[in-house]
Amino acid sequence: MMQVIPVVDVRGGVAVAARRGDRARYLPLQTPLAEGSDPVAVAKGLRTLFPFETLYVADLDGIEGRGADAATQRRLADAWPGSEIWIDDGGQTVPRLAKQVPVVGSESLATLAGYSGTRETAGLTAPLSLDFRGDEFIGPPGLLADASLWPDRVIVMTLARVGSGEGPDLARLASIVARAGGRKIFAAGGVRDAHDVRALRDIGAAGALVATALHNGKIGARDLEELAD
């Protein structure tokens, strides 16, 4: 089984299309799965493809320090019929509904002490996102080096490959899977099609965060059913 987690990037209450992690260039999302760029409409459109249990939301306002968009987060939680919504909003402290699971993003951390405090607030089961820009890890170096600090679910986010169509960074992911000690590793960035998801499965990844390939039809309902078996 390989878990595909659809992604919705939100800025200013609008779903946007990610491009290589260059957030200043993100434009309102255009997708055949929804009319307009309302995040709730996009999330509902994604679920017409497959009964995804988990949705990943990148709250760019929170990540970039403008304050989390709690209203849009709540709208998505109210509308999402699945069991979980993973929310990366830069570690903002906002009221959460039961299904909202905060993601601890390394790019929002300055020190290991800060990581410990953030994890205490987020909860010990909150996923950790190890964020990379190119070959550079964004976050406290000790966090990447010491796998004993990682929770059971770890996202490997290659920002420069998000929306790039270049394929996932299989070498980096395989290295992290090898050090993960049985933790579930989720790939994020560069997934082009179902072939890429199968390649990730072959190196031991538990799942993949996907956006563009779902909107452009490169990963369709039949692929999702096959990957879930």
Coordinates of N, CA and C in Angstrom, one line a residue:
M1 N 0.9 -1.2 0.0 CA 0.0 0.0 0.0 C 0.9 1.2 0.0
M2 N 0.5 2.2 -0.8 CA 1.2 3.5 -0.9 C 0.2 4.6 -0.7
Q3 N 0.3 5.5 0.3 CA -0.6 6.5 0.6 C -0.3 7.8 -0.2
V4 N -1.3 8.2 -1.0 CA -1.2 9.4 -1.7 C -2.0 10.5 -1.0
I5 N -1.3 11.6 -0.6 CA -2.0 12.6 0.1 C -2.0 13.9 -0.7
P6 N -3.2 14.3 -1.1 CA -3.4 15.5 -1.9 C -3.0 16.8 -1.1
V7 N -2.5 17.7 -1.9 CA -2.0 19.0 -1.2 C -2.8 20.2 -1.8
V8 N -3.1 21.1 -0.8 CA -3.7 22.4 -1.2 C -2.8 23.5 -0.6
D9 N -2.3 24.3 -1.4 CA -1.5 25.5 -0.9 C -2.4 26.7 -0.9
V10 N -2.5 27.4 0.2 CA -3.4 28.5 0.4 C -2.7 29.8 0.8
R11 N -3.0 30.8 0.1 CA -2.5 32.2 0.4 C -3.6 33.2 0.2
G12 N -3.8 34.0 1.2 CA -4.9 35.0 1.1 C -6.2 34.4 0.9
G13 N -6.5 33.2 1.4 CA -7.8 32.6 1.3 C -8.0 32.0 -0.1
V14 N -7.0 31.9 -0.9 CA -7.1 31.4 -2.3 C -6.1 30.2 -2.5
A15 N -6.6 29.1 -3.1 CA -5.7 28.0 -3.5 C -4.8 28.5 -4.6
V16 N -3.5 28.2 -4.4 CA -2.5 28.6 -5.4 C -1.7 27.4 -5.9
A17 N -1.1 27.6 -7.1 CA -0.3 26.6 -7.7 C 1.2 26.8 -7.3
A18 N 1.8 25.8 -6.7 CA 3.2 25.9 -6.3 C 4.1 25.7 -7.5
R19 N 5.2 26.5 -7.4 CA 6.2 26.4 -8.5 C 7.6 26.5 -7.8
R20 N 8.3 25.4 -7.7 CA 9.7 25.3 -7.3 C 9.9 26.0 -5.9
G21 N 8.9 26.1 -5.1 CA 9.1 26.7 -3.8 C 9.3 28.2 -3.8
D22 N 9.2 28.8 -5.0 CA 9.3 30.3 -5.2 C 7.9 30.9 -4.9
R23 N 7.6 31.1 -3.6 CA 6.2 31.4 -3.2 C 5.8 32.8 -3.8
A24 N 6.7 33.7 -4.1 CA 6.3 35.0 -4.6 C 5.7 34.8 -6.0
R25 N 5.9 33.7 -6.7 CA 5.4 33.5 -8.0 C 4.2 32.5 -8.1
Y26 N 3.7 32.1 -6.9 CA 2.6 31.2 -6.9 C 1.3 32.0 -7.4
L27 N 0.6 31.5 -8.3 CA -0.6 32.1 -8.9 C -1.9 31.3 -8.5
P28 N -3.0 31.9 -8.5 CA -4.3 31.2 -8.2 C -4.4 29.9 -9.0
L29 N -4.7 28.8 -8.4 CA -4.8 27.5 -9.0 C -5.9 27.5 -10.0
Q30 N -5.6 26.9 -11.2 CA -6.6 26.6 -12.2 C -6.6 25.1 -12.4
T31 N -7.7 24.5 -12.1 CA -7.8 23.0 -12.2 C -9.2 22.6 -12.8
P32 N -9.2 21.5 -13.5 CA -10.4 21.0 -14.0 C -11.3 20.3 -12.9
L33 N -10.7 20.2 -11.7 CA -11.5 19.6 -10.6 C -12.4 20.5 -9.9
A34 N -12.2 21.8 -10.1 CA -13.1 22.8 -9.4 C -13.2 24.1 -10.2
E35 N -14.3 24.8 -10.0 CA -14.5 26.1 -10.6 C -13.9 27.1 -9.6
G36 N -13.0 27.9 -10.2 CA -12.3 28.9 -9.4 C -11.3 28.3 -8.5
S37 N -10.8 29.2 -7.5 CA -9.6 28.8 -6.7 C -10.0 28.8 -5.2
D38 N -11.2 28.6 -4.9 CA -11.6 28.5 -3.5 C -11.0 27.2 -2.9
P39 N -10.3 27.2 -1.8 CA -9.6 26.0 -1.3 C -10.6 24.9 -1.0
V40 N -11.8 25.2 -0.5 CA -12.8 24.2 -0.2 C -13.3 23.5 -1.5
A41 N -13.5 24.3 -2.5 CA -13.9 23.7 -3.8 C -12.8 22.8 -4.4
V42 N -11.6 23.2 -4.2 CA -10.5 22.4 -4.7 C -10.4 21.1 -3.9
A43 N -10.5 21.2 -2.6 CA -10.4 20.0 -1.8 C -11.5 19.0 -2.1
K44 N -12.7 19.5 -2.3 CA -13.8 18.7 -2.7 C -13.6 18.1 -4.1
G45 N -13.0 18.8 -5.0 CA -12.7 18.3 -6.3 C -11.7 17.2 -6.3
L46 N -10.7 17.3 -5.4 CA -9.7 16.3 -5.3 C -10.3 15.0 -4.8
R47 N -11.3 15.1 -3.9 CA -11.9 13.9 -3.4 C -12.8 13.2 -4.3
T48 N -13.2 13.9 -5.4 CA -14.0 13.2 -6.5 C -13.1 12.1 -7.2
L49 N -11.8 12.3 -7.1 CA -10.9 11.3 -7.7 C -10.8 10.0 -6.9
F50 N -10.8 10.2 -5.6 CA -10.5 9.0 -4.7 C -10.9 9.4 -3.3
P51 N -11.3 8.5 -2.4 CA -11.7 8.8 -1.1 C -10.5 9.0 -0.1
F52 N -9.7 10.0 -0.5 CA -8.5 10.2 0.4 C -8.9 10.4 1.8
E53 N -8.2 9.8 2.7 CA -8.5 10.1 4.2 C -7.8 11.3 4.7
T54 N -6.6 11.6 4.1 CA -5.8 12.7 4.6 C -5.6 13.8 3.5
L55 N -5.7 15.1 3.9 CA -5.4 16.2 3.1 C -4.3 17.0 3.7
Y56 N -3.4 17.5 2.9 CA -2.3 18.3 3.4 C -2.5 19.8 3.0
V57 N -2.5 20.7 3.9 CA -2.7 22.1 3.6 C -1.5 22.9 4.0
A58 N -0.9 23.6 3.1 CA 0.2 24.5 3.3 C -0.4 25.9 3.4
D59 N -0.5 26.4 4.7 CA -1.0 27.8 4.9 C 0.2 28.8 4.8
L60 N 0.3 29.3 3.6 CA 1.5 30.1 3.3 C 1.5 31.4 4.1
D61 N 0.4 31.9 4.5 CA 0.4 33.1 5.3 C 1.0 32.8 6.7
G62 N 0.7 31.7 7.2 CA 1.3 31.3 8.5 C 2.8 31.0 8.3
I63 N 3.2 30.2 7.3 CA 4.6 29.9 7.1 C 5.4 31.1 6.9
E64 N 4.9 32.1 6.2 CA 5.7 33.3 5.8 C 5.5 34.4 6.9
G65 N 4.9 34.1 8.0 CA 4.9 35.0 9.1 C 3.8 36.1 9.1
R66 N 2.8 36.0 8.3 CA 1.8 37.0 8.2 C 0.6 36.6 9.1
G67 N 0.7 35.4 9.8 CA -0.4 35.0 10.6 C -1.2 33.9 9.9
A68 N -1.5 32.8 10.6 CA -2.2 31.7 10.0 C -3.6 32.1 9.6
D69 N -4.1 31.5 8.6 CA -5.4 31.7 8.1 C -6.4 30.7 8.7
A70 N -6.7 31.0 10.0 CA -7.5 30.0 10.8 C -8.9 29.8 10.2
A71 N -9.4 30.9 9.6 CA -10.8 30.8 9.0 C -10.8 29.8 7.9
T72 N -9.8 29.8 7.0 CA -9.8 28.9 5.9 C -9.5 27.5 6.4
Q73 N -8.6 27.4 7.3 CA -8.3 26.1 7.9 C -9.6 25.4 8.4
R74 N -10.4 26.2 9.1 CA -11.6 25.7 9.7 C -12.6 25.3 8.6
R75 N -12.7 26.1 7.6 CA -13.6 25.8 6.5 C -13.2 24.5 5.8
L76 N -11.9 24.3 5.6 CA -11.5 23.0 5.0 C -11.8 21.9 6.0
A77 N -11.6 22.0 7.2 CA -11.8 20.9 8.2 C -13.3 20.6 8.2
D78 N -14.2 21.6 8.2 CA -15.6 21.4 8.2 C -16.1 20.7 6.9
A79 N -15.4 20.9 5.8 CA -15.9 20.4 4.5 C -15.2 19.1 4.2
W80 N -14.1 18.8 4.8 CA -13.3 17.6 4.4 C -13.9 16.3 5.0
P81 N -14.4 15.3 4.2 CA -15.0 14.2 4.8 C -14.0 13.1 5.3
G82 N -12.7 13.3 5.0 CA -11.7 12.3 5.4 C -11.4 12.5 6.9
S83 N -10.5 11.7 7.4 CA -10.3 11.6 8.9 C -9.3 12.7 9.4
E84 N -8.3 13.1 8.5 CA -7.3 14.0 9.0 C -7.0 15.1 8.0
I85 N -6.6 16.3 8.5 CA -6.0 17.3 7.7 C -4.7 17.7 8.3
W86 N -3.6 17.5 7.6 CA -2.3 17.9 8.1 C -2.1 19.4 7.7
I87 N -1.8 20.2 8.6 CA -1.7 21.7 8.4 C -0.3 22.2 8.8
D88 N 0.4 22.7 7.8 CA 1.7 23.4 8.0 C 1.4 24.9 7.9
D89 N 1.4 25.5 9.1 CA 1.2 27.0 9.1 C 2.3 27.7 9.8
G90 N 3.5 27.1 9.8 CA 4.7 27.8 10.4 C 4.7 27.7 11.9
G91 N 3.9 26.7 12.5 CA 3.9 26.5 13.9 C 3.0 27.5 14.6
Q92 N 2.1 28.1 13.9 CA 1.2 29.1 14.6 C 0.3 28.4 15.6
T93 N 0.1 29.0 16.7 CA -0.8 28.5 17.7 C -2.2 29.0 17.5
V94 N -3.0 28.2 16.9 CA -4.4 28.5 16.6 C -5.3 27.4 17.2
P95 N -6.6 27.7 17.5 CA -7.5 26.6 17.9 C -7.6 25.5 16.8
R96 N -7.6 24.3 17.1 CA -7.6 23.2 16.2 C -8.9 22.3 16.4
L97 N -9.5 21.9 15.3 CA -10.5 20.9 15.4 C -9.8 19.5 15.5
A98 N -10.6 18.5 15.9 CA -10.0 17.2 16.2 C -9.2 16.6 15.0
K99 N -9.8 16.8 13.8 CA -9.1 16.2 12.6 C -7.9 17.0 12.1
Q100 N -7.7 18.2 12.6 CA -6.6 19.1 12.2 C -5.3 18.7 12.9
V101 N -4.3 18.2 12.2 CA -3.1 17.8 12.7 C -2.0 18.7 12.3
P102 N -1.3 19.4 13.3 CA -0.3 20.4 12.9 C 1.0 19.7 12.4
V103 N 1.6 20.2 11.4 CA 2.8 19.7 10.9 C 3.9 20.6 11.4
V104 N 5.0 20.0 11.9 CA 6.2 20.8 12.4 C 7.1 20.9 11.2
G105 N 7.3 22.1 10.6 CA 8.1 22.3 9.5 C 9.5 22.8 9.9
S106 N 10.5 22.1 9.5 CA 11.9 22.5 9.9 C 12.3 23.9 9.4
E107 N 11.7 24.3 8.3 CA 12.1 25.7 7.8 C 11.6 26.8 8.8
S108 N 10.7 26.5 9.7 CA 10.2 27.4 10.7 C 10.9 27.4 12.0
L109 N 11.9 26.5 12.1 CA 12.7 26.3 13.3 C 14.1 26.9 13.3
A110 N 14.5 27.5 14.3 CA 15.8 28.1 14.4 C 16.8 27.2 15.2
T111 N 16.3 26.5 16.2 CA 17.1 25.8 17.1 C 16.5 24.4 17.5
L112 N 17.2 23.5 18.0 CA 16.7 22.3 18.5 C 15.8 22.5 19.7
A113 N 16.1 23.5 20.6 CA 15.3 23.9 21.7 C 13.9 24.4 21.2
G114 N 13.9 25.1 20.1 CA 12.7 25.6 19.5 C 11.9 24.4 19.0
Y115 N 12.6 23.4 18.4 CA 11.9 22.2 17.9 C 11.2 21.5 19.1
S116 N 11.9 21.3 20.2 CA 11.3 20.7 21.4 C 10.0 21.4 21.8
G117 N 10.1 22.7 21.9 CA 8.9 23.5 22.3 C 7.8 23.4 21.4
T118 N 8.1 23.4 20.1 CA 7.0 23.3 19.1 C 6.4 21.9 19.1
R119 N 7.2 20.9 19.2 CA 6.7 19.5 19.3 C 5.8 19.4 20.5
E120 N 6.1 20.0 21.6 CA 5.3 19.8 22.8 C 3.9 20.5 22.6
T121 N 3.9 21.6 21.9 CA 2.7 22.3 21.6 C 1.9 21.5 20.5
A122 N 2.5 21.0 19.5 CA 1.9 20.3 18.4 C 1.4 18.9 18.8
G123 N 2.1 18.3 19.7 CA 1.8 16.9 20.1 C 2.8 15.9 19.5
L124 N 3.1 14.9 20.3 CA 4.2 14.0 19.9 C 3.9 13.2 18.7
T125 N 2.6 13.1 18.2 CA 2.3 12.4 17.0 C 2.3 13.3 15.8
A126 N 2.5 14.6 15.9 CA 2.4 15.5 14.8 C 3.5 15.1 13.8
P127 N 3.3 15.1 12.5 CA 4.3 14.8 11.5 C 5.4 15.9 11.5
L128 N 6.6 15.5 11.2 CA 7.7 16.4 11.0 C 8.0 16.6 9.5
S129 N 8.2 17.8 9.1 CA 8.6 18.0 7.7 C 10.1 18.5 7.7
L130 N 10.9 17.6 7.1 CA 12.3 18.0 6.9 C 12.4 18.7 5.5
D131 N 12.7 20.0 5.6 CA 12.6 20.9 4.4 C 13.9 21.1 3.8
F132 N 14.0 21.0 2.5 CA 15.2 21.2 1.7 C 15.0 22.2 0.6
R133 N 16.0 23.0 0.4 CA 16.0 23.9 -0.8 C 17.3 23.6 -1.6
G134 N 17.1 22.9 -2.7 CA 18.3 22.4 -3.3 C 19.0 21.3 -2.5
D135 N 20.3 21.4 -2.3 CA 21.0 20.5 -1.4 C 21.0 20.9 0.0
E136 N 20.5 22.1 0.3 CA 20.5 22.7 1.7 C 19.3 22.3 2.5
F137 N 19.6 21.8 3.7 CA 18.6 21.5 4.7 C 18.2 22.8 5.4
I138 N 16.9 23.1 5.5 CA 16.5 24.3 6.1 C 16.0 24.0 7.5
G139 N 16.7 24.3 8.5 CA 16.4 24.0 9.9 C 17.6 23.7 10.7
P140 N 17.4 23.4 12.0 CA 18.6 23.1 12.8 C 19.3 21.8 12.3
P141 N 20.6 21.9 12.0 CA 21.3 20.7 11.5 C 21.2 19.5 12.3
G142 N 21.2 19.6 13.6 CA 21.0 18.5 14.5 C 19.7 17.7 14.3
L143 N 18.7 18.4 13.8 CA 17.4 17.7 13.6 C 17.5 16.7 12.4
L144 N 18.2 17.1 11.4 CA 18.4 16.2 10.3 C 19.4 15.0 10.7
A145 N 20.3 15.3 11.4 CA 21.4 14.4 11.8 C 20.9 13.3 12.7
D146 N 20.0 13.6 13.6 CA 19.6 12.7 14.7 C 18.2 12.2 14.5
A147 N 18.1 11.0 13.9 CA 16.8 10.4 13.6 C 16.0 10.1 14.8
S148 N 16.7 10.0 16.0 CA 15.9 9.6 17.2 C 15.0 10.8 17.6
L149 N 15.2 12.0 17.0 CA 14.3 13.1 17.3 C 13.1 13.1 16.5
W150 N 13.0 12.3 15.5 CA 11.9 12.3 14.5 C 10.7 11.6 15.1
P151 N 9.5 12.0 14.8 CA 8.3 11.3 15.2 C 8.1 10.1 14.2
D152 N 6.9 9.4 14.4 CA 6.6 8.3 13.5 C 6.3 8.6 12.1
R153 N 5.9 9.8 11.8 CA 5.6 10.3 10.4 C 6.5 11.4 10.1
V154 N 7.3 11.3 9.0 CA 8.2 12.3 8.5 C 8.0 12.6 7.1
I155 N 7.9 13.9 6.8 CA 7.8 14.3 5.4 C 9.2 14.8 4.9
V156 N 9.6 14.4 3.8 CA 10.8 15.0 3.2 C 10.4 15.9 2.1
M157 N 10.5 17.2 2.3 CA 10.0 18.2 1.4 C 11.2 18.9 0.6
T158 N 11.2 18.6 -0.7 CA 12.2 19.2 -1.5 C 11.5 20.3 -2.3
L159 N 11.7 21.5 -1.7 CA 10.9 22.7 -2.1 C 11.2 23.1 -3.6
A160 N 12.4 22.9 -4.0 CA 12.8 23.3 -5.4 C 12.1 22.4 -6.5
R161 N 11.7 21.3 -6.0 CA 11.0 20.3 -7.0 C 9.5 20.4 -6.9
V162 N 9.0 21.2 -6.0 CA 7.5 21.3 -5.9 C 7.0 22.0 -7.2
G163 N 6.1 21.3 -7.8 CA 5.5 21.9 -9.1 C 6.4 22.0 -10.2
S164 N 7.6 21.3 -10.1 CA 8.6 21.4 -11.2 C 8.5 20.4 -12.3
G165 N 7.9 19.2 -12.0 CA 7.8 18.2 -13.0 C 9.2 17.5 -13.2
E166 N 10.1 17.6 -12.2 CA 11.4 17.0 -12.4 C 11.5 15.6 -11.8
G167 N 10.5 15.2 -11.1 CA 10.6 13.9 -10.4 C 11.1 14.1 -9.0
P168 N 10.8 13.1 -8.1 CA 11.2 13.2 -6.7 C 12.7 13.0 -6.6
D169 N 13.3 13.4 -5.5 CA 14.7 13.2 -5.2 C 14.9 11.8 -4.6
L170 N 15.0 10.8 -5.4 CA 15.0 9.4 -4.9 C 16.2 9.1 -4.1
A171 N 17.4 9.7 -4.4 CA 18.6 9.4 -3.7 C 18.5 9.9 -2.2
R172 N 18.0 11.2 -2.1 CA 17.9 11.7 -0.7 C 16.8 11.0 0.1
L173 N 15.7 10.7 -0.6 CA 14.7 9.9 0.1 C 15.1 8.5 0.6
A174 N 15.9 7.8 -0.3 CA 16.3 6.5 0.1 C 17.3 6.6 1.2
S175 N 18.1 7.6 1.3 CA 19.0 7.8 2.4 C 18.3 8.0 3.7
I176 N 17.2 8.8 3.6 CA 16.5 9.1 4.9 C 15.7 7.9 5.3
V177 N 15.1 7.2 4.3 CA 14.4 5.9 4.7 C 15.3 5.0 5.4
A178 N 16.6 4.9 4.9 CA 17.5 4.0 5.5 C 17.9 4.3 6.9
R179 N 17.7 5.6 7.3 CA 18.1 6.0 8.6 C 16.8 6.1 9.5
A180 N 15.7 5.9 9.0 CA 14.4 6.2 9.7 C 14.0 5.2 10.7
G181 N 14.6 4.1 10.7 CA 14.3 3.1 11.8 C 12.8 2.7 11.8
G182 N 12.2 2.5 10.6 CA 10.8 2.0 10.6 C 9.8 3.2 10.6
R183 N 10.2 4.4 10.7 CA 9.3 5.5 10.7 C 8.7 5.6 9.3
K184 N 7.5 6.1 9.2 CA 6.9 6.3 7.8 C 7.4 7.6 7.2
I185 N 8.0 7.4 6.0 CA 8.5 8.6 5.3 C 7.6 8.9 4.1
F186 N 7.3 10.2 4.0 CA 6.4 10.7 2.9 C 7.2 11.7 2.1
A187 N 7.2 11.4 0.8 CA 7.9 12.3 -0.2 C 7.1 13.5 -0.6
A188 N 7.7 14.6 -0.7 CA 7.0 15.8 -1.2 C 7.9 16.6 -2.1
G189 N 7.4 16.8 -3.3 CA 8.1 17.6 -4.3 C 8.5 16.8 -5.5
G190 N 8.0 17.1 -6.7 CA 8.5 16.6 -7.9 C 7.7 15.4 -8.5
V191 N 6.7 14.9 -7.8 CA 6.0 13.7 -8.3 C 5.3 14.0 -9.6
R192 N 5.6 13.3 -10.6 CA 5.0 13.6 -11.9 C 3.9 12.7 -12.3
D193 N 3.9 11.5 -11.9 CA 2.9 10.5 -12.3 C 3.0 9.3 -11.4
A194 N 2.1 8.3 -11.7 CA 2.1 7.1 -10.9 C 3.4 6.3 -10.9
H195 N 4.1 6.4 -12.0 CA 5.4 5.7 -12.0 C 6.3 6.2 -10.9
D196 N 6.3 7.6 -10.7 CA 7.1 8.1 -9.7 C 6.7 7.6 -8.3
V197 N 5.4 7.5 -8.1 CA 4.9 7.0 -6.8 C 5.3 5.6 -6.6
R198 N 5.3 4.8 -7.6 CA 5.7 3.4 -7.5 C 7.2 3.3 -7.2
A199 N 8.0 4.2 -7.8 CA 9.4 4.3 -7.5 C 9.7 4.6 -6.1
L200 N 8.9 5.5 -5.5 CA 9.0 5.9 -4.1 C 8.6 4.7 -3.2
R201 N 7.6 3.9 -3.6 CA 7.2 2.7 -2.9 C 8.4 1.7 -2.9
D202 N 9.1 1.6 -4.0 CA 10.1 0.6 -4.1 C 11.3 0.9 -3.2
I203 N 11.5 2.2 -2.9 CA 12.7 2.5 -2.0 C 12.2 2.6 -0.5
G204 N 11.0 2.3 -0.3 CA 10.5 2.1 1.1 C 9.7 3.3 1.6
A205 N 9.4 4.3 0.8 CA 8.5 5.4 1.3 C 7.1 4.9 1.6
A206 N 6.5 5.5 2.6 CA 5.1 5.1 2.9 C 4.1 5.8 2.1
G207 N 4.4 7.0 1.6 CA 3.5 7.8 0.8 C 4.1 8.9 0.1
A208 N 3.2 9.7 -0.5 CA 3.7 10.9 -1.3 C 2.7 12.0 -1.2
L209 N 3.1 13.2 -1.0 CA 2.3 14.4 -1.1 C 2.2 14.8 -2.6
V210 N 1.1 15.0 -3.1 CA 0.9 15.2 -4.6 C -0.1 16.3 -4.8
A211 N 0.2 17.2 -5.8 CA -0.8 18.2 -6.2 C -0.9 18.3 -7.7
T212 N 0.2 18.7 -8.4 CA 0.1 19.0 -9.8 C -0.4 17.7 -10.6
A213 N 0.2 16.6 -10.3 CA -0.1 15.4 -11.0 C -1.6 14.9 -10.9
L214 N -2.2 15.4 -9.8 CA -3.7 15.1 -9.7 C -4.5 16.1 -10.5
H215 N -4.1 17.3 -10.6 CA -4.8 18.3 -11.3 C -4.7 18.2 -12.8
N216 N -3.5 17.7 -13.3 CA -3.3 17.6 -14.7 C -3.6 16.2 -15.2
G217 N -4.1 15.3 -14.4 CA -4.6 14.0 -14.8 C -3.5 13.0 -14.9
K218 N -2.2 13.3 -14.6 CA -1.1 12.3 -14.7 C -1.3 11.2 -13.7
I219 N -2.0 11.5 -12.6 CA -2.4 10.4 -11.7 C -3.9 10.5 -11.6
G220 N -4.5 9.4 -12.0 CA -6.0 9.4 -12.1 C -6.6 8.4 -11.1
A221 N -7.9 8.3 -11.2 CA -8.6 7.4 -10.2 C -8.1 6.0 -10.2
R222 N -7.9 5.4 -11.4 CA -7.4 4.1 -11.5 C -6.0 3.9 -10.9
D223 N -5.1 4.8 -11.1 CA -3.8 4.8 -10.5 C -3.9 4.8 -9.0
L224 N -4.8 5.7 -8.5 CA -4.9 5.8 -7.0 C -5.5 4.5 -6.4
E225 N -6.4 3.8 -7.1 CA -6.9 2.6 -6.6 C -5.8 1.5 -6.6
E226 N -5.0 1.5 -7.6 CA -4.0 0.5 -7.7 C -2.9 0.7 -6.6
L227 N -2.6 2.0 -6.4 CA -1.5 2.3 -5.4 C -2.0 2.0 -4.0
A228 N -3.3 2.1 -3.8 CA -3.9 1.8 -2.4 C -3.9 0.3 -2.1
D229 N -3.8 -0.5 -3.0 CA -3.9 -2.0 -2.8 C -2.6 -2.5 -2.1

